[in-house]
Amino acid sequence: MRQMASHCGAELGAAHKRCKRDLVFSFLQVERLNGLDITPTLAENLCTKLLGRGVDVRIALEKFATEGRTAANKSKVGPEILDQLEATLEPMVQALVMAMTEIRVCYRDDFDDCVAHRRFKP
């Protein structure tokens, strides 16, 4: 039971990270459709600033790579626009983290209650 609980905890942690990454990437994809030059490097750097960790470069490349583009062809997105993107996304990420924390606490309390009373619902 303990091994299963730790496995579930690891899966939940990974899902939490994917959810935050997907929120940022979805927002950036909309901005890209609106004409903003979003590159994989820009997406990675923004995720690092907002989430406190990097993301898998393969996923950033899959979402934001431009065929034929090289590292010499830098994005025209400057620090001002990057700051605006960060300012817009930060409250969204924080709201998501708060909601996911509430969900975690709710399910943890339900699980603890079931274990304490040795009853599980199907």
mmCIF file of N, CA and C in Angstrom:
data_model
loop_
_atom_site.group_PDB
_atom_site.id
_atom_site.type_symbol
_atom_site.label_atom_id
_atom_site.label_comp_id
_atom_site.label_asym_id
_atom_site.label_seq_id
_atom_site.Cartn_x
_atom_site.Cartn_y
_atom_site.Cartn_z
ATOM 1 N N MET A 1 0.832 -1.198 0.000
ATOM 2 C CA MET A 1 0.000 0.000 0.000
ATOM 3 C C MET A 1 0.875 1.259 0.000
ATOM 4 N N ARG A 2 1.933 1.220 0.792
ATOM 5 C CA ARG A 2 2.809 2.385 0.884
ATOM 6 C C ARG A 2 3.497 2.652 -0.458
ATOM 7 N N GLN A 3 3.919 1.570 -1.129
ATOM 8 C CA GLN A 3 4.572 1.713 -2.428
ATOM 9 C C GLN A 3 3.603 2.302 -3.452
ATOM 10 N N MET A 4 2.357 1.841 -3.409
ATOM 11 C CA MET A 4 1.355 2.357 -4.329
ATOM 12 C C MET A 4 1.091 3.840 -4.061
ATOM 13 N N ALA A 5 1.036 4.220 -2.796
ATOM 14 C CA ALA A 5 0.800 5.620 -2.448
ATOM 15 C C ALA A 5 1.954 6.502 -2.919
ATOM 16 N N SER A 6 3.189 6.024 -2.775
ATOM 17 C CA SER A 6 4.319 6.841 -3.222
ATOM 18 C C SER A 6 4.348 6.943 -4.749
ATOM 19 N N HIS A 7 3.955 5.865 -5.429
ATOM 20 C CA HIS A 7 3.877 5.905 -6.896
ATOM 21 C C HIS A 7 2.812 6.912 -7.335
ATOM 22 N N CYS A 8 1.671 6.893 -6.670
ATOM 23 C CA CYS A 8 0.601 7.853 -6.990
ATOM 24 C C CYS A 8 1.062 9.283 -6.728
ATOM 25 N N GLY A 9 1.803 9.480 -5.642
ATOM 26 C CA GLY A 9 2.325 10.810 -5.337
ATOM 27 C C GLY A 9 3.277 11.306 -6.409
ATOM 28 N N ALA A 10 4.126 10.413 -6.906
ATOM 29 C CA ALA A 10 5.062 10.783 -7.973
ATOM 30 C C ALA A 10 4.310 11.129 -9.252
ATOM 31 N N GLU A 11 3.303 10.337 -9.580
ATOM 32 C CA GLU A 11 2.494 10.611 -10.774
ATOM 33 C C GLU A 11 1.773 11.949 -10.645
ATOM 34 N N LEU A 12 1.266 12.227 -9.453
ATOM 35 C CA LEU A 12 0.564 13.484 -9.213
ATOM 36 C C LEU A 12 1.515 14.670 -9.361
ATOM 37 N N GLY A 13 2.726 14.538 -8.832
ATOM 38 C CA GLY A 13 3.719 15.602 -8.966
ATOM 39 C C GLY A 13 4.071 15.870 -10.420
ATOM 40 N N ALA A 14 4.237 14.799 -11.188
ATOM 41 C CA ALA A 14 4.552 14.948 -12.616
ATOM 42 C C ALA A 14 3.389 15.599 -13.361
ATOM 43 N N ALA A 15 2.169 15.202 -13.025
ATOM 44 C CA ALA A 15 0.989 15.795 -13.666
ATOM 45 C C ALA A 15 0.886 17.284 -13.331
ATOM 46 N N HIS A 16 1.227 17.636 -12.110
ATOM 47 C CA HIS A 16 1.215 19.030 -11.659
ATOM 48 C C HIS A 16 2.170 19.866 -12.525
ATOM 49 N N LYS A 17 3.380 19.353 -12.756
ATOM 50 C CA LYS A 17 4.367 20.065 -13.573
ATOM 51 C C LYS A 17 3.917 20.174 -15.027
ATOM 52 N N ARG A 18 3.353 19.088 -15.559
ATOM 53 C CA ARG A 18 2.868 19.118 -16.951
ATOM 54 C C ARG A 18 1.740 20.128 -17.108
ATOM 55 N N CYS A 19 0.868 20.189 -16.130
ATOM 56 C CA CYS A 19 -0.273 21.106 -16.195
ATOM 57 C C CYS A 19 0.204 22.564 -16.238
ATOM 58 N N LYS A 20 1.166 22.904 -15.396
ATOM 59 C CA LYS A 20 1.699 24.265 -15.401
ATOM 60 C C LYS A 20 2.396 24.574 -16.724
ATOM 61 N N ARG A 21 3.190 23.619 -17.219
ATOM 62 C CA ARG A 21 3.869 23.810 -18.504
ATOM 63 C C ARG A 21 2.847 24.002 -19.621
ATOM 64 N N ASP A 22 1.806 23.177 -19.617
ATOM 65 C CA ASP A 22 0.798 23.261 -20.672
ATOM 66 C C ASP A 22 0.046 24.589 -20.632
ATOM 67 N N LEU A 23 -0.174 25.129 -19.442
ATOM 68 C CA LEU A 23 -0.816 26.442 -19.331
ATOM 69 C C LEU A 23 0.047 27.500 -20.015
ATOM 70 N N VAL A 24 1.334 27.521 -19.699
ATOM 71 C CA VAL A 24 2.244 28.505 -20.293
ATOM 72 C C VAL A 24 2.329 28.306 -21.804
ATOM 73 N N PHE A 25 2.490 27.065 -22.244
ATOM 74 C CA PHE A 25 2.618 26.795 -23.675
ATOM 75 C C PHE A 25 1.340 27.137 -24.433
ATOM 76 N N SER A 26 0.190 26.864 -23.860
ATOM 77 C CA SER A 26 -1.075 27.205 -24.526
ATOM 78 C C SER A 26 -1.190 28.711 -24.722
ATOM 79 N N PHE A 27 -0.849 29.452 -23.687
ATOM 80 C CA PHE A 27 -0.879 30.912 -23.779
ATOM 81 C C PHE A 27 0.086 31.397 -24.865
ATOM 82 N N LEU A 28 1.286 30.840 -24.881
ATOM 83 C CA LEU A 28 2.284 31.256 -25.873
ATOM 84 C C LEU A 28 1.873 30.869 -27.288
ATOM 85 N N GLN A 29 1.182 29.755 -27.448
ATOM 86 C CA GLN A 29 0.709 29.364 -28.779
ATOM 87 C C GLN A 29 -0.330 30.353 -29.299
ATOM 88 N N VAL A 30 -1.189 30.839 -28.417
ATOM 89 C CA VAL A 30 -2.168 31.857 -28.821
ATOM 90 C C VAL A 30 -1.430 33.135 -29.227
ATOM 91 N N GLU A 31 -0.444 33.519 -28.443
ATOM 92 C CA GLU A 31 0.339 34.714 -28.783
ATOM 93 C C GLU A 31 1.056 34.533 -30.120
ATOM 94 N N ARG A 32 1.510 33.333 -30.376
ATOM 95 C CA ARG A 32 2.177 33.047 -31.656
ATOM 96 C C ARG A 32 1.189 33.181 -32.815
ATOM 97 N N LEU A 33 -0.027 32.678 -32.621
ATOM 98 C CA LEU A 33 -1.057 32.817 -33.653
ATOM 99 C C LEU A 33 -1.407 34.281 -33.898
ATOM 100 N N ASN A 34 -1.242 35.103 -32.863
ATOM 101 C CA ASN A 34 -1.502 36.538 -32.985
ATOM 102 C C ASN A 34 -0.312 37.303 -33.559
ATOM 103 N N GLY A 35 0.748 36.576 -33.974
ATOM 104 C CA GLY A 35 1.857 37.215 -34.661
ATOM 105 C C GLY A 35 3.126 37.401 -33.855
ATOM 106 N N LEU A 36 3.129 37.029 -32.597
ATOM 107 C CA LEU A 36 4.336 37.175 -31.786
ATOM 108 C C LEU A 36 5.329 36.067 -32.140
ATOM 109 N N ASP A 37 6.589 36.414 -32.251
ATOM 110 C CA ASP A 37 7.637 35.469 -32.659
ATOM 111 C C ASP A 37 8.114 34.668 -31.441
ATOM 112 N N ILE A 38 7.431 33.568 -31.166
ATOM 113 C CA ILE A 38 7.758 32.716 -30.020
ATOM 114 C C ILE A 38 8.678 31.596 -30.494
ATOM 115 N N THR A 39 9.856 31.520 -29.905
ATOM 116 C CA THR A 39 10.819 30.469 -30.243
ATOM 117 C C THR A 39 10.885 29.458 -29.096
ATOM 118 N N PRO A 40 11.445 28.283 -29.347
ATOM 119 C CA PRO A 40 11.606 27.309 -28.260
ATOM 120 C C PRO A 40 12.428 27.868 -27.097
ATOM 121 N N THR A 41 13.465 28.623 -27.402
ATOM 122 C CA THR A 41 14.309 29.196 -26.348
ATOM 123 C C THR A 41 13.534 30.203 -25.518
ATOM 124 N N LEU A 42 12.751 31.043 -26.173
ATOM 125 C CA LEU A 42 11.932 32.017 -25.454
ATOM 126 C C LEU A 42 10.942 31.293 -24.541
ATOM 127 N N ALA A 43 10.303 30.243 -25.053
ATOM 128 C CA ALA A 43 9.341 29.479 -24.253
ATOM 129 C C ALA A 43 10.026 28.832 -23.055
ATOM 130 N N GLU A 44 11.199 28.262 -23.276
ATOM 131 C CA GLU A 44 11.947 27.637 -22.176
ATOM 132 C C GLU A 44 12.328 28.668 -21.117
ATOM 133 N N ASN A 45 12.845 29.816 -21.556
ATOM 134 C CA ASN A 45 13.259 30.854 -20.609
ATOM 135 C C ASN A 45 12.083 31.386 -19.806
ATOM 136 N N LEU A 46 10.956 31.565 -20.459
ATOM 137 C CA LEU A 46 9.771 32.050 -19.758
ATOM 138 C C LEU A 46 9.292 31.016 -18.737
ATOM 139 N N CYS A 47 9.313 29.753 -19.109
ATOM 140 C CA CYS A 47 8.925 28.695 -18.165
ATOM 141 C C CYS A 47 9.859 28.672 -16.965
ATOM 142 N N THR A 48 11.147 28.846 -17.206
ATOM 143 C CA THR A 48 12.112 28.849 -16.108
ATOM 144 C C THR A 48 11.815 29.992 -15.145
ATOM 145 N N LYS A 49 11.491 31.169 -15.683
ATOM 146 C CA LYS A 49 11.177 32.315 -14.826
ATOM 147 C C LYS A 49 9.880 32.106 -14.054
ATOM 148 N N LEU A 50 8.858 31.588 -14.740
ATOM 149 C CA LEU A 50 7.539 31.464 -14.120
ATOM 150 C C LEU A 50 7.401 30.241 -13.219
ATOM 151 N N LEU A 51 7.992 29.134 -13.634
ATOM 152 C CA LEU A 51 7.780 27.876 -12.928
ATOM 153 C C LEU A 51 8.945 27.505 -12.025
ATOM 154 N N GLY A 52 10.049 28.238 -12.153
ATOM 155 C CA GLY A 52 11.196 27.943 -11.318
ATOM 156 C C GLY A 52 11.991 26.738 -11.781
ATOM 157 N N ARG A 53 11.681 26.247 -12.959
ATOM 158 C CA ARG A 53 12.398 25.098 -13.512
ATOM 159 C C ARG A 53 12.241 25.112 -15.022
ATOM 160 N N GLY A 54 13.160 24.454 -15.686
ATOM 161 C CA GLY A 54 13.088 24.354 -17.136
ATOM 162 C C GLY A 54 12.073 23.308 -17.563
ATOM 163 N N VAL A 55 11.894 23.200 -18.849
ATOM 164 C CA VAL A 55 10.989 22.195 -19.412
ATOM 165 C C VAL A 55 11.770 21.350 -20.408
ATOM 166 N N ASP A 56 11.201 20.239 -20.785
ATOM 167 C CA ASP A 56 11.834 19.346 -21.747
ATOM 168 C C ASP A 56 11.991 20.085 -23.077
ATOM 169 N N VAL A 57 13.227 20.213 -23.519
ATOM 170 C CA VAL A 57 13.511 20.959 -24.748
ATOM 171 C C VAL A 57 12.804 20.335 -25.949
ATOM 172 N N ARG A 58 12.610 19.020 -25.931
ATOM 173 C CA ARG A 58 11.936 18.359 -27.055
ATOM 174 C C ARG A 58 10.502 18.856 -27.207
ATOM 175 N N ILE A 59 9.832 19.089 -26.099
ATOM 176 C CA ILE A 59 8.447 19.562 -26.161
ATOM 177 C C ILE A 59 8.413 21.014 -26.636
ATOM 178 N N ALA A 60 9.351 21.821 -26.153
ATOM 179 C CA ALA A 60 9.428 23.212 -26.617
ATOM 180 C C ALA A 60 9.707 23.259 -28.120
ATOM 181 N N LEU A 61 10.581 22.386 -28.582
ATOM 182 C CA LEU A 61 10.870 22.335 -30.023
ATOM 183 C C LEU A 61 9.648 21.890 -30.813
ATOM 184 N N GLU A 62 8.950 20.894 -30.290
ATOM 185 C CA GLU A 62 7.749 20.386 -30.971
ATOM 186 C C GLU A 62 6.694 21.480 -31.122
ATOM 187 N N LYS A 63 6.542 22.297 -30.095
ATOM 188 C CA LYS A 63 5.489 23.316 -30.096
ATOM 189 C C LYS A 63 5.886 24.598 -30.829
ATOM 190 N N PHE A 64 7.174 24.976 -30.759
ATOM 191 C CA PHE A 64 7.544 26.318 -31.211
ATOM 192 C C PHE A 64 8.652 26.379 -32.260
ATOM 193 N N ALA A 65 9.152 25.247 -32.707
ATOM 194 C CA ALA A 65 10.228 25.275 -33.711
ATOM 195 C C ALA A 65 9.680 25.736 -35.057
ATOM 196 N N THR A 66 10.512 26.441 -35.791
ATOM 197 C CA THR A 66 10.183 26.885 -37.139
ATOM 198 C C THR A 66 11.151 26.198 -38.088
ATOM 199 N N GLU A 67 10.605 25.500 -39.058
ATOM 200 C CA GLU A 67 11.445 24.759 -39.999
ATOM 201 C C GLU A 67 12.382 25.706 -40.734
ATOM 202 N N GLY A 68 13.655 25.333 -40.784
ATOM 203 C CA GLY A 68 14.651 26.120 -41.486
ATOM 204 C C GLY A 68 15.253 27.252 -40.671
ATOM 205 N N ARG A 69 14.737 27.489 -39.483
ATOM 206 C CA ARG A 69 15.254 28.568 -38.655
ATOM 207 C C ARG A 69 16.501 28.088 -37.911
ATOM 208 N N THR A 70 17.502 28.955 -37.840
ATOM 209 C CA THR A 70 18.734 28.616 -37.130
ATOM 210 C C THR A 70 18.871 29.494 -35.892
ATOM 211 N N ALA A 71 19.857 29.171 -35.070
ATOM 212 C CA ALA A 71 20.099 29.953 -33.856
ATOM 213 C C ALA A 71 20.510 31.386 -34.184
ATOM 214 N N ALA A 72 21.032 31.598 -35.370
ATOM 215 C CA ALA A 72 21.436 32.945 -35.782
ATOM 216 C C ALA A 72 20.228 33.851 -36.017
ATOM 217 N N ASN A 73 19.071 33.260 -36.281
ATOM 218 C CA ASN A 73 17.847 34.013 -36.539
ATOM 219 C C ASN A 73 17.085 34.173 -35.224
ATOM 220 N N LYS A 74 17.485 35.162 -34.449
ATOM 221 C CA LYS A 74 16.918 35.382 -33.114
ATOM 222 C C LYS A 74 15.505 35.956 -33.189
ATOM 223 N N SER A 75 14.756 35.726 -32.121
ATOM 224 C CA SER A 75 13.414 36.286 -32.003
ATOM 225 C C SER A 75 13.512 37.793 -31.821
ATOM 226 N N LYS A 76 12.537 38.491 -32.356
ATOM 227 C CA LYS A 76 12.488 39.950 -32.218
ATOM 228 C C LYS A 76 11.800 40.370 -30.913
ATOM 229 N N VAL A 77 11.345 39.392 -30.152
ATOM 230 C CA VAL A 77 10.670 39.696 -28.888
ATOM 231 C C VAL A 77 11.711 40.224 -27.905
ATOM 232 N N GLY A 78 11.523 41.464 -27.489
ATOM 233 C CA GLY A 78 12.475 42.108 -26.587
ATOM 234 C C GLY A 78 12.091 41.941 -25.127
ATOM 235 N N PRO A 79 12.919 42.496 -24.251
ATOM 236 C CA PRO A 79 12.678 42.371 -22.810
ATOM 237 C C PRO A 79 11.336 42.957 -22.358
ATOM 238 N N GLU A 80 10.885 44.022 -23.026
ATOM 239 C CA GLU A 80 9.613 44.644 -22.622
ATOM 240 C C GLU A 80 8.451 43.679 -22.850
ATOM 241 N N ILE A 81 8.436 43.058 -24.020
ATOM 242 C CA ILE A 81 7.347 42.121 -24.336
ATOM 243 C C ILE A 81 7.452 40.887 -23.454
ATOM 244 N N LEU A 82 8.673 40.435 -23.214
ATOM 245 C CA LEU A 82 8.882 39.283 -22.335
ATOM 246 C C LEU A 82 8.361 39.584 -20.929
ATOM 247 N N ASP A 83 8.619 40.792 -20.442
ATOM 248 C CA ASP A 83 8.106 41.202 -19.129
ATOM 249 C C ASP A 83 6.579 41.245 -19.116
ATOM 250 N N GLN A 84 5.978 41.712 -20.223
ATOM 251 C CA GLN A 84 4.514 41.740 -20.319
ATOM 252 C C GLN A 84 3.936 40.329 -20.299
ATOM 253 N N LEU A 85 4.571 39.428 -21.041
ATOM 254 C CA LEU A 85 4.110 38.036 -21.054
ATOM 255 C C LEU A 85 4.189 37.441 -19.651
ATOM 256 N N GLU A 86 5.305 37.692 -18.984
ATOM 257 C CA GLU A 86 5.487 37.173 -17.625
ATOM 258 C C GLU A 86 4.445 37.756 -16.671
ATOM 259 N N ALA A 87 4.197 39.059 -16.775
ATOM 260 C CA ALA A 87 3.223 39.712 -15.898
ATOM 261 C C ALA A 87 1.809 39.187 -16.137
ATOM 262 N N THR A 88 1.490 38.858 -17.371
ATOM 263 C CA THR A 88 0.167 38.314 -17.689
ATOM 264 C C THR A 88 0.038 36.878 -17.210
ATOM 265 N N LEU A 89 1.089 36.100 -17.401
ATOM 266 C CA LEU A 89 1.032 34.677 -17.071
ATOM 267 C C LEU A 89 1.166 34.385 -15.577
ATOM 268 N N GLU A 90 1.910 35.201 -14.854
ATOM 269 C CA GLU A 90 2.178 34.901 -13.444
ATOM 270 C C GLU A 90 0.915 34.704 -12.609
ATOM 271 N N PRO A 91 -0.084 35.605 -12.688
ATOM 272 C CA PRO A 91 -1.300 35.364 -11.894
ATOM 273 C C PRO A 91 -2.064 34.122 -12.352
ATOM 274 N N MET A 92 -1.970 33.805 -13.635
ATOM 275 C CA MET A 92 -2.643 32.604 -14.137
ATOM 276 C C MET A 92 -1.997 31.345 -13.557
ATOM 277 N N VAL A 93 -0.675 31.330 -13.530
ATOM 278 C CA VAL A 93 0.046 30.185 -12.967
ATOM 279 C C VAL A 93 -0.246 30.070 -11.473
ATOM 280 N N GLN A 94 -0.241 31.196 -10.768
ATOM 281 C CA GLN A 94 -0.512 31.164 -9.327
ATOM 282 C C GLN A 94 -1.925 30.666 -9.028
ATOM 283 N N ALA A 95 -2.897 31.089 -9.831
ATOM 284 C CA ALA A 95 -4.274 30.615 -9.639
ATOM 285 C C ALA A 95 -4.365 29.112 -9.880
ATOM 286 N N LEU A 96 -3.661 28.627 -10.884
ATOM 287 C CA LEU A 96 -3.647 27.191 -11.161
ATOM 288 C C LEU A 96 -3.013 26.423 -10.006
ATOM 289 N N VAL A 97 -1.898 26.917 -9.492
ATOM 290 C CA VAL A 97 -1.219 26.260 -8.369
ATOM 291 C C VAL A 97 -2.134 26.226 -7.148
ATOM 292 N N MET A 98 -2.822 27.315 -6.874
ATOM 293 C CA MET A 98 -3.741 27.352 -5.723
ATOM 294 C C MET A 98 -4.869 26.344 -5.895
ATOM 295 N N ALA A 99 -5.445 26.276 -7.084
ATOM 296 C CA ALA A 99 -6.538 25.332 -7.336
ATOM 297 C C ALA A 99 -6.053 23.892 -7.203
ATOM 298 N N MET A 100 -4.876 23.605 -7.732
ATOM 299 C CA MET A 100 -4.356 22.241 -7.646
ATOM 300 C C MET A 100 -3.990 21.882 -6.206
ATOM 301 N N THR A 101 -3.542 22.848 -5.432
ATOM 302 C CA THR A 101 -3.240 22.596 -4.022
ATOM 303 C C THR A 101 -4.514 22.258 -3.260
ATOM 304 N N GLU A 102 -5.588 22.985 -3.530
ATOM 305 C CA GLU A 102 -6.873 22.687 -2.880
ATOM 306 C C GLU A 102 -7.340 21.274 -3.219
ATOM 307 N N ILE A 103 -7.203 20.895 -4.471
ATOM 308 C CA ILE A 103 -7.611 19.554 -4.902
ATOM 309 C C ILE A 103 -6.765 18.503 -4.199
ATOM 310 N N ARG A 104 -5.464 18.733 -4.136
ATOM 311 C CA ARG A 104 -4.563 17.790 -3.460
ATOM 312 C C ARG A 104 -4.945 17.602 -1.997
ATOM 313 N N VAL A 105 -5.177 18.709 -1.305
ATOM 314 C CA VAL A 105 -5.529 18.647 0.118
ATOM 315 C C VAL A 105 -6.832 17.890 0.309
ATOM 316 N N CYS A 106 -7.810 18.177 -0.537
ATOM 317 C CA CYS A 106 -9.114 17.507 -0.438
ATOM 318 C C CYS A 106 -8.961 15.997 -0.584
ATOM 319 N N TYR A 107 -8.254 15.568 -1.616
ATOM 320 C CA TYR A 107 -8.093 14.132 -1.838
ATOM 321 C C TYR A 107 -7.200 13.486 -0.791
ATOM 322 N N ARG A 108 -6.194 14.208 -0.317
ATOM 323 C CA ARG A 108 -5.338 13.663 0.735
ATOM 324 C C ARG A 108 -6.149 13.443 2.006
ATOM 325 N N ASP A 109 -6.988 14.417 2.355
ATOM 326 C CA ASP A 109 -7.824 14.272 3.549
ATOM 327 C C ASP A 109 -8.805 13.119 3.397
ATOM 328 N N ASP A 110 -9.409 12.992 2.214
ATOM 329 C CA ASP A 110 -10.329 11.871 1.973
ATOM 330 C C ASP A 110 -9.604 10.538 2.090
ATOM 331 N N PHE A 111 -8.400 10.452 1.529
ATOM 332 C CA PHE A 111 -7.625 9.214 1.589
ATOM 333 C C PHE A 111 -7.248 8.890 3.030
ATOM 334 N N ASP A 112 -6.771 9.902 3.764
ATOM 335 C CA ASP A 112 -6.401 9.679 5.165
ATOM 336 C C ASP A 112 -7.591 9.201 5.979
ATOM 337 N N ASP A 113 -8.767 9.765 5.714
ATOM 338 C CA ASP A 113 -9.981 9.358 6.419
ATOM 339 C C ASP A 113 -10.326 7.905 6.098
ATOM 340 N N CYS A 114 -10.215 7.523 4.844
ATOM 341 C CA CYS A 114 -10.505 6.137 4.444
ATOM 342 C C CYS A 114 -9.533 5.163 5.087
ATOM 343 N N VAL A 115 -8.265 5.535 5.133
ATOM 344 C CA VAL A 115 -7.261 4.657 5.739
ATOM 345 C C VAL A 115 -7.524 4.527 7.233
ATOM 346 N N ALA A 116 -7.843 5.638 7.878
ATOM 347 C CA ALA A 116 -8.089 5.608 9.321
ATOM 348 C C ALA A 116 -9.285 4.729 9.665
ATOM 349 N N HIS A 117 -10.281 4.729 8.818
ATOM 350 C CA HIS A 117 -11.496 3.946 9.090
ATOM 351 C C HIS A 117 -11.560 2.659 8.271
ATOM 352 N N ARG A 118 -10.486 2.391 7.524
ATOM 353 C CA ARG A 118 -10.375 1.176 6.702
ATOM 354 C C ARG A 118 -11.589 0.962 5.804
ATOM 355 N N ARG A 119 -11.990 2.027 5.154
ATOM 356 C CA ARG A 119 -13.106 1.897 4.214
ATOM 357 C C ARG A 119 -12.759 2.641 2.932
ATOM 358 N N PHE A 120 -13.012 1.984 1.865
ATOM 359 C CA PHE A 120 -12.742 2.562 0.553
ATOM 360 C C PHE A 120 -13.986 2.434 -0.301
ATOM 361 N N LYS A 121 -14.268 3.496 -1.031
ATOM 362 C CA LYS A 121 -15.420 3.478 -1.933
ATOM 363 C C LYS A 121 -14.961 2.953 -3.284
ATOM 364 N N PRO A 122 -15.804 2.179 -3.961
ATOM 365 C CA PRO A 122 -15.413 1.672 -5.283
ATOM 366 C C PRO A 122 -15.371 2.775 -6.316
#
